[in-house]
CSV table of C-alpha atoms in Angstrom, one decimal:
chain,number,residue,atom,x,y,z
A,1,UNK,CA,80.1,-93.4,28.7
A,2,UNK,CA,83.0,-91.2,27.5
A,3,UNK,CA,80.6,-88.9,26.4
A,4,UNK,CA,81.3,-85.2,28.0
A,5,UNK,CA,78.3,-83.9,29.9
A,6,UNK,CA,78.6,-80.6,28.4
A,7,UNK,CA,77.3,-82.1,25.2
A,8,UNK,CA,74.3,-83.6,27.2
A,9,UNK,CA,73.6,-80.8,28.3
A,10,UNK,CA,73.2,-78.5,24.7
A,11,UNK,CA,71.4,-81.3,23.1
A,12,UNK,CA,68.2,-81.1,24.7
A,13,UNK,CA,68.4,-77.0,24.6
A,14,UNK,CA,68.9,-77.6,21.0
A,15,UNK,CA,65.5,-79.8,20.9
A,16,UNK,CA,63.8,-77.6,22.9
A,17,UNK,CA,64.3,-74.5,20.3
A,18,UNK,CA,62.8,-76.7,17.9
A,19,UNK,CA,59.5,-77.3,19.2
A,20,UNK,CA,59.6,-74.0,20.4
A,21,UNK,CA,59.3,-72.8,16.9
A,22,UNK,CA,56.4,-75.2,15.6
A,23,UNK,CA,54.5,-73.4,18.6
A,24,UNK,CA,52.1,-70.9,17.3
A,25,UNK,CA,52.2,-67.2,17.4
A,26,UNK,CA,50.9,-65.4,20.5
A,27,UNK,CA,47.6,-63.4,19.3
A,28,UNK,CA,48.6,-60.8,21.6
A,29,UNK,CA,52.3,-60.3,20.2
A,30,UNK,CA,52.6,-57.9,17.5
A,31,UNK,CA,53.2,-59.3,13.8
A,32,UNK,CA,55.2,-56.9,12.3
A,33,UNK,CA,53.3,-55.6,9.7
A,34,UNK,CA,49.6,-53.8,9.8
A,35,UNK,CA,46.6,-54.9,9.2
A,36,UNK,CA,45.0,-53.9,5.6
A,37,UNK,CA,41.5,-52.5,5.6
A,38,UNK,CA,38.5,-54.2,4.5
A,39,UNK,CA,38.7,-52.1,1.2
A,40,UNK,CA,42.1,-52.5,0.5
A,41,UNK,CA,42.0,-56.6,1.3
A,42,UNK,CA,38.7,-56.5,-1.0
A,43,UNK,CA,40.7,-54.9,-4.0
A,44,UNK,CA,43.6,-57.1,-3.8
A,45,UNK,CA,41.5,-59.9,-3.6
A,46,UNK,CA,39.4,-58.9,-6.7
A,47,UNK,CA,42.3,-57.9,-8.6
A,48,UNK,CA,43.7,-61.5,-8.5
A,49,UNK,CA,40.2,-63.0,-9.0
A,50,UNK,CA,40.0,-60.8,-12.1
A,51,UNK,CA,43.3,-61.8,-13.4
A,52,UNK,CA,43.0,-63.1,-17.2
A,53,UNK,CA,43.8,-66.8,-17.1
A,54,UNK,CA,44.4,-67.0,-21.0
A,55,UNK,CA,45.8,-65.1,-24.0
A,56,UNK,CA,42.4,-64.9,-25.4
A,57,UNK,CA,41.2,-63.1,-22.4
A,58,UNK,CA,44.1,-60.7,-21.9
A,59,UNK,CA,43.6,-59.3,-25.1
A,60,UNK,CA,40.2,-58.8,-25.0
A,61,UNK,CA,40.9,-57.0,-21.4
A,62,UNK,CA,43.3,-54.9,-23.3
A,63,UNK,CA,41.2,-54.1,-26.0
A,64,UNK,CA,38.5,-52.9,-23.6
A,65,UNK,CA,40.9,-51.3,-21.5
A,66,UNK,CA,42.5,-49.3,-25.1
A,67,UNK,CA,39.0,-48.7,-26.0
A,68,UNK,CA,38.1,-47.2,-22.1
A,69,UNK,CA,41.5,-44.3,-22.8
A,70,UNK,CA,40.1,-43.4,-26.4
A,71,UNK,CA,36.7,-42.6,-25.3
A,72,UNK,CA,38.8,-40.7,-22.5
A,73,UNK,CA,41.2,-39.1,-24.0
A,74,UNK,CA,37.9,-37.7,-27.3
A,75,UNK,CA,36.3,-36.6,-24.1
A,76,UNK,CA,39.5,-35.3,-23.0
A,77,UNK,CA,39.5,-33.7,-26.4
A,78,UNK,CA,35.9,-32.5,-26.7
A,79,UNK,CA,35.8,-30.5,-23.1
A,80,UNK,CA,39.9,-29.9,-22.5
A,81,UNK,CA,40.8,-31.9,-19.4
A,82,UNK,CA,44.1,-31.9,-19.2
A,83,UNK,CA,44.5,-35.5,-17.7
A,84,UNK,CA,43.4,-37.5,-20.4
A,85,UNK,CA,44.6,-34.9,-23.9
A,86,UNK,CA,47.7,-36.6,-26.0
A,87,UNK,CA,51.2,-36.1,-24.8
A,88,UNK,CA,51.3,-33.4,-27.3
A,89,UNK,CA,48.4,-31.5,-26.2
A,90,UNK,CA,49.4,-31.7,-22.8
A,91,UNK,CA,51.3,-28.6,-20.3
A,92,UNK,CA,50.8,-25.3,-19.9
A,93,UNK,CA,53.2,-23.8,-22.9
A,94,UNK,CA,50.7,-26.1,-25.5
A,95,UNK,CA,47.8,-24.7,-24.3
A,96,UNK,CA,49.1,-20.9,-24.4
A,97,UNK,CA,49.7,-21.7,-27.9
A,98,UNK,CA,46.6,-23.2,-28.8
A,99,UNK,CA,44.9,-20.5,-27.1
A,100,UNK,CA,47.1,-17.6,-28.6
A,101,UNK,CA,46.1,-19.2,-32.3
A,102,UNK,CA,42.3,-19.6,-31.3
A,103,UNK,CA,41.8,-16.1,-30.2
A,104,UNK,CA,43.1,-14.6,-33.5
A,105,UNK,CA,41.6,-15.0,-37.8
A,106,UNK,CA,44.4,-16.7,-39.6
A,107,UNK,CA,43.9,-16.9,-43.2
A,108,UNK,CA,45.4,-20.8,-43.0
A,109,UNK,CA,41.7,-21.5,-41.6
A,110,UNK,CA,39.6,-20.1,-44.6
A,111,UNK,CA,42.2,-22.2,-47.0
A,112,UNK,CA,39.8,-25.0,-47.4
A,113,UNK,CA,36.3,-23.1,-48.3
A,114,UNK,CA,39.0,-20.8,-50.6
A,115,UNK,CA,40.3,-23.9,-52.4
A,116,UNK,CA,36.8,-25.1,-52.9
A,117,UNK,CA,35.7,-21.8,-54.7
A,118,UNK,CA,39.2,-21.9,-56.7
A,119,UNK,CA,39.1,-25.3,-57.9
A,120,UNK,CA,35.1,-25.1,-58.8
A,121,UNK,CA,36.5,-21.5,-61.3
A,122,UNK,CA,39.2,-23.5,-62.6
A,123,UNK,CA,36.9,-26.4,-64.0
A,124,UNK,CA,34.8,-23.2,-65.6
A,125,UNK,CA,35.8,-23.3,-69.5
A,126,UNK,CA,36.2,-19.4,-69.8
A,127,UNK,CA,40.0,-18.4,-70.1
A,128,UNK,CA,39.5,-15.1,-67.6
A,129,UNK,CA,38.1,-17.3,-65.0
A,130,UNK,CA,40.5,-19.6,-65.2
A,131,UNK,CA,43.5,-16.8,-64.8
A,132,UNK,CA,41.6,-15.6,-62.0
A,133,UNK,CA,41.8,-18.6,-60.0
A,134,UNK,CA,45.4,-19.3,-60.8
A,135,UNK,CA,46.1,-15.9,-59.5
A,136,UNK,CA,43.4,-16.6,-56.3
A,137,UNK,CA,46.2,-19.9,-55.7
A,138,UNK,CA,48.7,-17.2,-55.6
A,139,UNK,CA,47.5,-14.7,-53.4
A,140,UNK,CA,45.6,-17.2,-51.1
A,141,UNK,CA,49.7,-19.0,-50.9
A,142,UNK,CA,51.4,-15.9,-50.2
A,143,UNK,CA,48.6,-14.8,-47.7
A,144,UNK,CA,49.2,-17.8,-45.3
A,145,UNK,CA,53.0,-18.1,-46.0
A,146,UNK,CA,53.2,-14.7,-44.4
A,147,UNK,CA,50.4,-14.7,-41.6
A,148,UNK,CA,52.3,-18.0,-41.1
A,149,UNK,CA,55.5,-16.3,-40.5
A,150,UNK,CA,54.2,-13.4,-38.5
A,151,UNK,CA,52.1,-15.6,-36.4
A,152,UNK,CA,55.4,-17.5,-35.7
A,153,UNK,CA,57.5,-14.4,-35.0
A,154,UNK,CA,55.0,-12.8,-32.7
A,155,UNK,CA,53.8,-16.3,-30.9
A,156,UNK,CA,57.8,-16.9,-30.5
A,157,UNK,CA,57.8,-13.5,-28.7
A,158,UNK,CA,54.9,-13.7,-26.2
A,159,UNK,CA,56.3,-17.5,-25.2
A,160,UNK,CA,59.5,-15.9,-24.3
A,161,UNK,CA,58.1,-13.8,-22.0
A,162,UNK,CA,55.7,-15.4,-20.5
A,163,UNK,CA,57.4,-19.0,-19.7
A,164,UNK,CA,61.0,-18.0,-20.2
A,165,UNK,CA,62.4,-21.1,-18.0
A,166,UNK,CA,60.4,-24.0,-19.7
A,167,UNK,CA,60.8,-25.6,-22.8
A,168,UNK,CA,58.7,-23.8,-25.7
A,169,UNK,CA,60.3,-26.5,-28.2
A,170,UNK,CA,57.8,-27.6,-30.8
A,171,UNK,CA,55.1,-25.0,-29.6
A,172,UNK,CA,55.1,-22.5,-32.6
A,173,UNK,CA,54.8,-25.4,-34.9
A,174,UNK,CA,52.4,-27.2,-33.1
A,175,UNK,CA,50.0,-23.5,-33.0
A,176,UNK,CA,51.0,-23.4,-36.5
A,177,UNK,CA,49.4,-26.8,-37.4
A,178,UNK,CA,46.4,-25.8,-35.4
A,179,UNK,CA,45.6,-23.0,-37.7
A,180,UNK,CA,45.8,-24.6,-40.9
A,181,UNK,CA,42.3,-26.4,-39.4
A,182,UNK,CA,39.2,-24.5,-39.3
A,183,UNK,CA,38.0,-23.3,-35.6
A,184,UNK,CA,35.4,-26.0,-35.3
A,185,UNK,CA,37.2,-28.6,-36.2
A,186,UNK,CA,40.0,-28.4,-34.3
A,187,UNK,CA,41.0,-30.7,-31.0
A,188,UNK,CA,40.8,-29.5,-28.2
A,189,UNK,CA,37.9,-27.9,-29.0
A,190,UNK,CA,39.0,-23.7,-28.7
A,191,UNK,CA,38.3,-22.8,-24.7
A,192,UNK,CA,39.0,-18.6,-25.9
A,193,UNK,CA,36.3,-16.6,-27.9
A,194,UNK,CA,38.4,-14.1,-31.2
A,195,UNK,CA,39.5,-11.3,-29.7
A,196,UNK,CA,40.1,-12.8,-26.1
A,197,UNK,CA,43.6,-12.3,-24.4
A,198,UNK,CA,44.9,-15.8,-24.0
Protein backbone atom coordinates (compact mmCIF):
# COMPACT_ATOMS: atom_id res chain seq x y z
CA UNK A 1 0.00 0.00 0.00
CA UNK A 2 2.80 2.42 0.88
CA UNK A 3 5.16 1.21 -1.83
CA UNK A 4 6.60 3.66 -4.28
CA UNK A 5 5.76 3.30 -7.92
CA UNK A 6 9.41 3.68 -8.96
CA UNK A 7 10.39 0.42 -7.24
CA UNK A 8 7.52 -1.46 -8.86
CA UNK A 9 8.55 -0.23 -12.29
CA UNK A 10 12.17 -1.27 -11.79
CA UNK A 11 11.38 -4.81 -10.65
CA UNK A 12 9.92 -6.12 -13.93
CA UNK A 13 12.87 -4.64 -15.83
CA UNK A 14 15.34 -6.61 -13.64
CA UNK A 15 13.34 -9.80 -14.20
CA UNK A 16 13.38 -9.17 -17.91
CA UNK A 17 17.17 -8.88 -17.91
CA UNK A 18 17.53 -12.20 -16.12
CA UNK A 19 15.27 -13.96 -18.58
CA UNK A 20 17.14 -12.37 -21.52
CA UNK A 21 20.50 -13.82 -20.40
CA UNK A 22 19.04 -17.35 -20.49
CA UNK A 23 18.09 -17.02 -24.12
CA UNK A 24 20.32 -18.70 -26.72
CA UNK A 25 22.77 -16.57 -28.67
CA UNK A 26 21.61 -15.36 -32.03
CA UNK A 27 23.38 -17.55 -34.65
CA UNK A 28 24.06 -14.49 -36.79
CA UNK A 29 25.76 -12.59 -33.95
CA UNK A 30 29.60 -12.63 -33.86
CA UNK A 31 31.04 -14.95 -31.19
CA UNK A 32 34.16 -12.91 -30.46
CA UNK A 33 36.76 -15.44 -31.71
CA UNK A 34 37.60 -16.98 -35.09
CA UNK A 35 36.44 -20.49 -35.87
CA UNK A 36 39.45 -22.83 -35.70
CA UNK A 37 40.45 -24.68 -38.85
CA UNK A 38 39.53 -28.34 -38.98
CA UNK A 39 43.18 -29.44 -38.79
CA UNK A 40 43.73 -27.28 -35.67
CA UNK A 41 40.61 -28.62 -33.97
CA UNK A 42 41.59 -32.22 -34.78
CA UNK A 43 45.13 -31.72 -33.49
CA UNK A 44 43.75 -30.21 -30.28
CA UNK A 45 41.42 -33.19 -29.86
CA UNK A 46 44.29 -35.61 -30.54
CA UNK A 47 46.58 -33.87 -28.05
CA UNK A 48 43.86 -34.11 -25.41
CA UNK A 49 43.21 -37.75 -26.29
CA UNK A 50 46.92 -38.62 -26.28
CA UNK A 51 47.62 -37.07 -22.90
CA UNK A 52 49.00 -39.81 -20.63
CA UNK A 53 46.69 -40.72 -17.76
CA UNK A 54 49.08 -42.72 -15.56
CA UNK A 55 52.67 -42.23 -14.43
CA UNK A 56 53.69 -45.37 -16.28
CA UNK A 57 52.31 -44.03 -19.56
CA UNK A 58 53.97 -40.65 -18.99
CA UNK A 59 57.36 -42.30 -18.33
CA UNK A 60 56.96 -44.47 -21.42
CA UNK A 61 56.14 -41.44 -23.57
CA UNK A 62 59.08 -39.51 -22.11
CA UNK A 63 61.45 -42.40 -22.91
CA UNK A 64 60.09 -42.56 -26.45
CA UNK A 65 60.51 -38.80 -26.94
CA UNK A 66 64.08 -38.98 -25.59
CA UNK A 67 64.86 -41.90 -27.92
CA UNK A 68 63.53 -39.95 -30.93
CA UNK A 69 65.53 -36.85 -29.94
CA UNK A 70 68.71 -38.92 -29.61
CA UNK A 71 68.06 -40.55 -32.98
CA UNK A 72 67.62 -37.11 -34.62
CA UNK A 73 70.81 -35.95 -32.91
CA UNK A 74 72.71 -39.01 -34.12
CA UNK A 75 71.56 -38.40 -37.70
CA UNK A 76 72.49 -34.73 -37.39
CA UNK A 77 75.98 -35.65 -36.16
CA UNK A 78 76.39 -37.95 -39.15
CA UNK A 79 74.95 -35.52 -41.69
CA UNK A 80 75.75 -32.12 -40.18
CA UNK A 81 72.15 -30.86 -39.84
CA UNK A 82 72.49 -27.74 -37.61
CA UNK A 83 68.94 -27.91 -36.21
CA UNK A 84 69.41 -31.11 -34.21
CA UNK A 85 73.08 -30.85 -33.24
CA UNK A 86 73.95 -30.71 -29.53
CA UNK A 87 74.35 -27.19 -28.11
CA UNK A 88 78.17 -27.45 -28.01
CA UNK A 89 78.31 -28.05 -31.81
CA UNK A 90 75.80 -25.41 -32.92
CA UNK A 91 76.45 -22.03 -34.48
CA UNK A 92 78.62 -20.53 -37.20
CA UNK A 93 81.65 -20.11 -34.90
CA UNK A 94 81.72 -23.79 -33.97
CA UNK A 95 81.13 -24.80 -37.59
CA UNK A 96 84.08 -22.67 -38.69
CA UNK A 97 86.30 -24.14 -35.93
CA UNK A 98 85.31 -27.67 -37.02
CA UNK A 99 85.96 -26.97 -40.69
CA UNK A 100 89.27 -25.28 -39.93
CA UNK A 101 90.43 -28.30 -37.91
CA UNK A 102 89.20 -30.79 -40.51
CA UNK A 103 90.90 -28.95 -43.39
CA UNK A 104 94.44 -29.52 -42.06
CA UNK A 105 96.69 -32.31 -40.85
CA UNK A 106 97.06 -32.37 -37.06
CA UNK A 107 99.79 -34.27 -35.25
CA UNK A 108 97.39 -35.09 -32.42
CA UNK A 109 95.06 -37.11 -34.68
CA UNK A 110 97.87 -39.65 -35.23
CA UNK A 111 98.45 -40.03 -31.49
CA UNK A 112 96.49 -43.29 -31.09
CA UNK A 113 98.25 -45.23 -33.90
CA UNK A 114 101.64 -43.89 -32.76
CA UNK A 115 100.84 -44.82 -29.15
CA UNK A 116 100.09 -48.42 -30.18
CA UNK A 117 103.41 -48.64 -32.08
CA UNK A 118 105.34 -47.13 -29.17
CA UNK A 119 103.69 -49.50 -26.66
CA UNK A 120 104.58 -52.51 -28.80
CA UNK A 121 108.19 -51.28 -29.03
CA UNK A 122 108.37 -50.73 -25.27
CA UNK A 123 107.24 -54.32 -24.59
CA UNK A 124 110.21 -55.75 -26.54
CA UNK A 125 112.93 -56.92 -24.14
CA UNK A 126 115.74 -55.25 -26.06
CA UNK A 127 117.11 -52.22 -24.13
CA UNK A 128 118.00 -50.27 -27.29
CA UNK A 129 114.43 -50.59 -28.68
CA UNK A 130 112.95 -49.63 -25.30
CA UNK A 131 115.06 -46.46 -25.20
CA UNK A 132 113.92 -45.64 -28.78
CA UNK A 133 110.29 -46.10 -27.64
CA UNK A 134 110.86 -43.72 -24.74
CA UNK A 135 112.45 -41.15 -27.05
CA UNK A 136 109.51 -41.53 -29.47
CA UNK A 137 107.06 -40.84 -26.59
CA UNK A 138 108.90 -37.63 -25.82
CA UNK A 139 109.03 -36.54 -29.48
CA UNK A 140 105.32 -37.25 -30.06
CA UNK A 141 104.23 -35.35 -26.94
CA UNK A 142 106.41 -32.33 -27.79
CA UNK A 143 105.11 -32.30 -31.39
CA UNK A 144 101.48 -32.47 -30.21
CA UNK A 145 101.99 -29.60 -27.74
CA UNK A 146 103.75 -27.42 -30.35
CA UNK A 147 101.16 -28.18 -33.04
CA UNK A 148 98.28 -27.45 -30.61
CA UNK A 149 99.84 -24.14 -29.54
CA UNK A 150 100.47 -23.08 -33.15
CA UNK A 151 96.97 -24.18 -34.26
CA UNK A 152 95.29 -22.48 -31.32
CA UNK A 153 97.12 -19.20 -32.01
CA UNK A 154 96.23 -19.24 -35.73
CA UNK A 155 92.61 -20.25 -35.15
CA UNK A 156 92.12 -17.53 -32.55
CA UNK A 157 93.42 -14.97 -35.06
CA UNK A 158 91.15 -16.28 -37.84
CA UNK A 159 88.11 -16.27 -35.54
CA UNK A 160 88.73 -12.62 -34.61
CA UNK A 161 88.96 -11.71 -38.30
CA UNK A 162 85.93 -13.74 -39.35
CA UNK A 163 83.61 -13.16 -36.36
CA UNK A 164 84.59 -9.80 -34.82
CA UNK A 165 81.21 -9.19 -33.13
CA UNK A 166 80.37 -12.74 -32.01
CA UNK A 167 81.32 -14.61 -28.86
CA UNK A 168 84.15 -17.02 -29.78
CA UNK A 169 84.80 -18.21 -26.24
CA UNK A 170 85.57 -21.93 -26.07
CA UNK A 171 85.88 -22.36 -29.85
CA UNK A 172 89.67 -22.84 -29.78
CA UNK A 173 89.47 -25.50 -27.05
CA UNK A 174 86.62 -27.15 -28.99
CA UNK A 175 88.79 -27.28 -32.14
CA UNK A 176 91.82 -28.61 -30.25
CA UNK A 177 89.73 -31.38 -28.66
CA UNK A 178 88.45 -32.26 -32.13
CA UNK A 179 92.00 -32.41 -33.47
CA UNK A 180 92.82 -35.13 -30.91
CA UNK A 181 90.35 -37.50 -32.60
CA UNK A 182 91.12 -39.46 -35.72
CA UNK A 183 89.44 -37.82 -38.72
CA UNK A 184 87.09 -40.71 -39.51
CA UNK A 185 85.89 -40.93 -35.89
CA UNK A 186 85.02 -37.24 -35.54
CA UNK A 187 81.43 -36.21 -34.85
CA UNK A 188 79.88 -34.22 -36.48
CA UNK A 189 81.42 -35.77 -39.56
CA UNK A 190 83.95 -33.60 -41.42
CA UNK A 191 82.27 -31.45 -44.11
CA UNK A 192 85.47 -30.25 -45.83
CA UNK A 193 88.40 -32.04 -47.44
CA UNK A 194 91.99 -31.65 -46.31
CA UNK A 195 93.60 -28.57 -47.78
CA UNK A 196 90.21 -26.97 -48.54
CA UNK A 197 89.74 -23.47 -47.10
CA UNK A 198 86.85 -23.34 -44.60
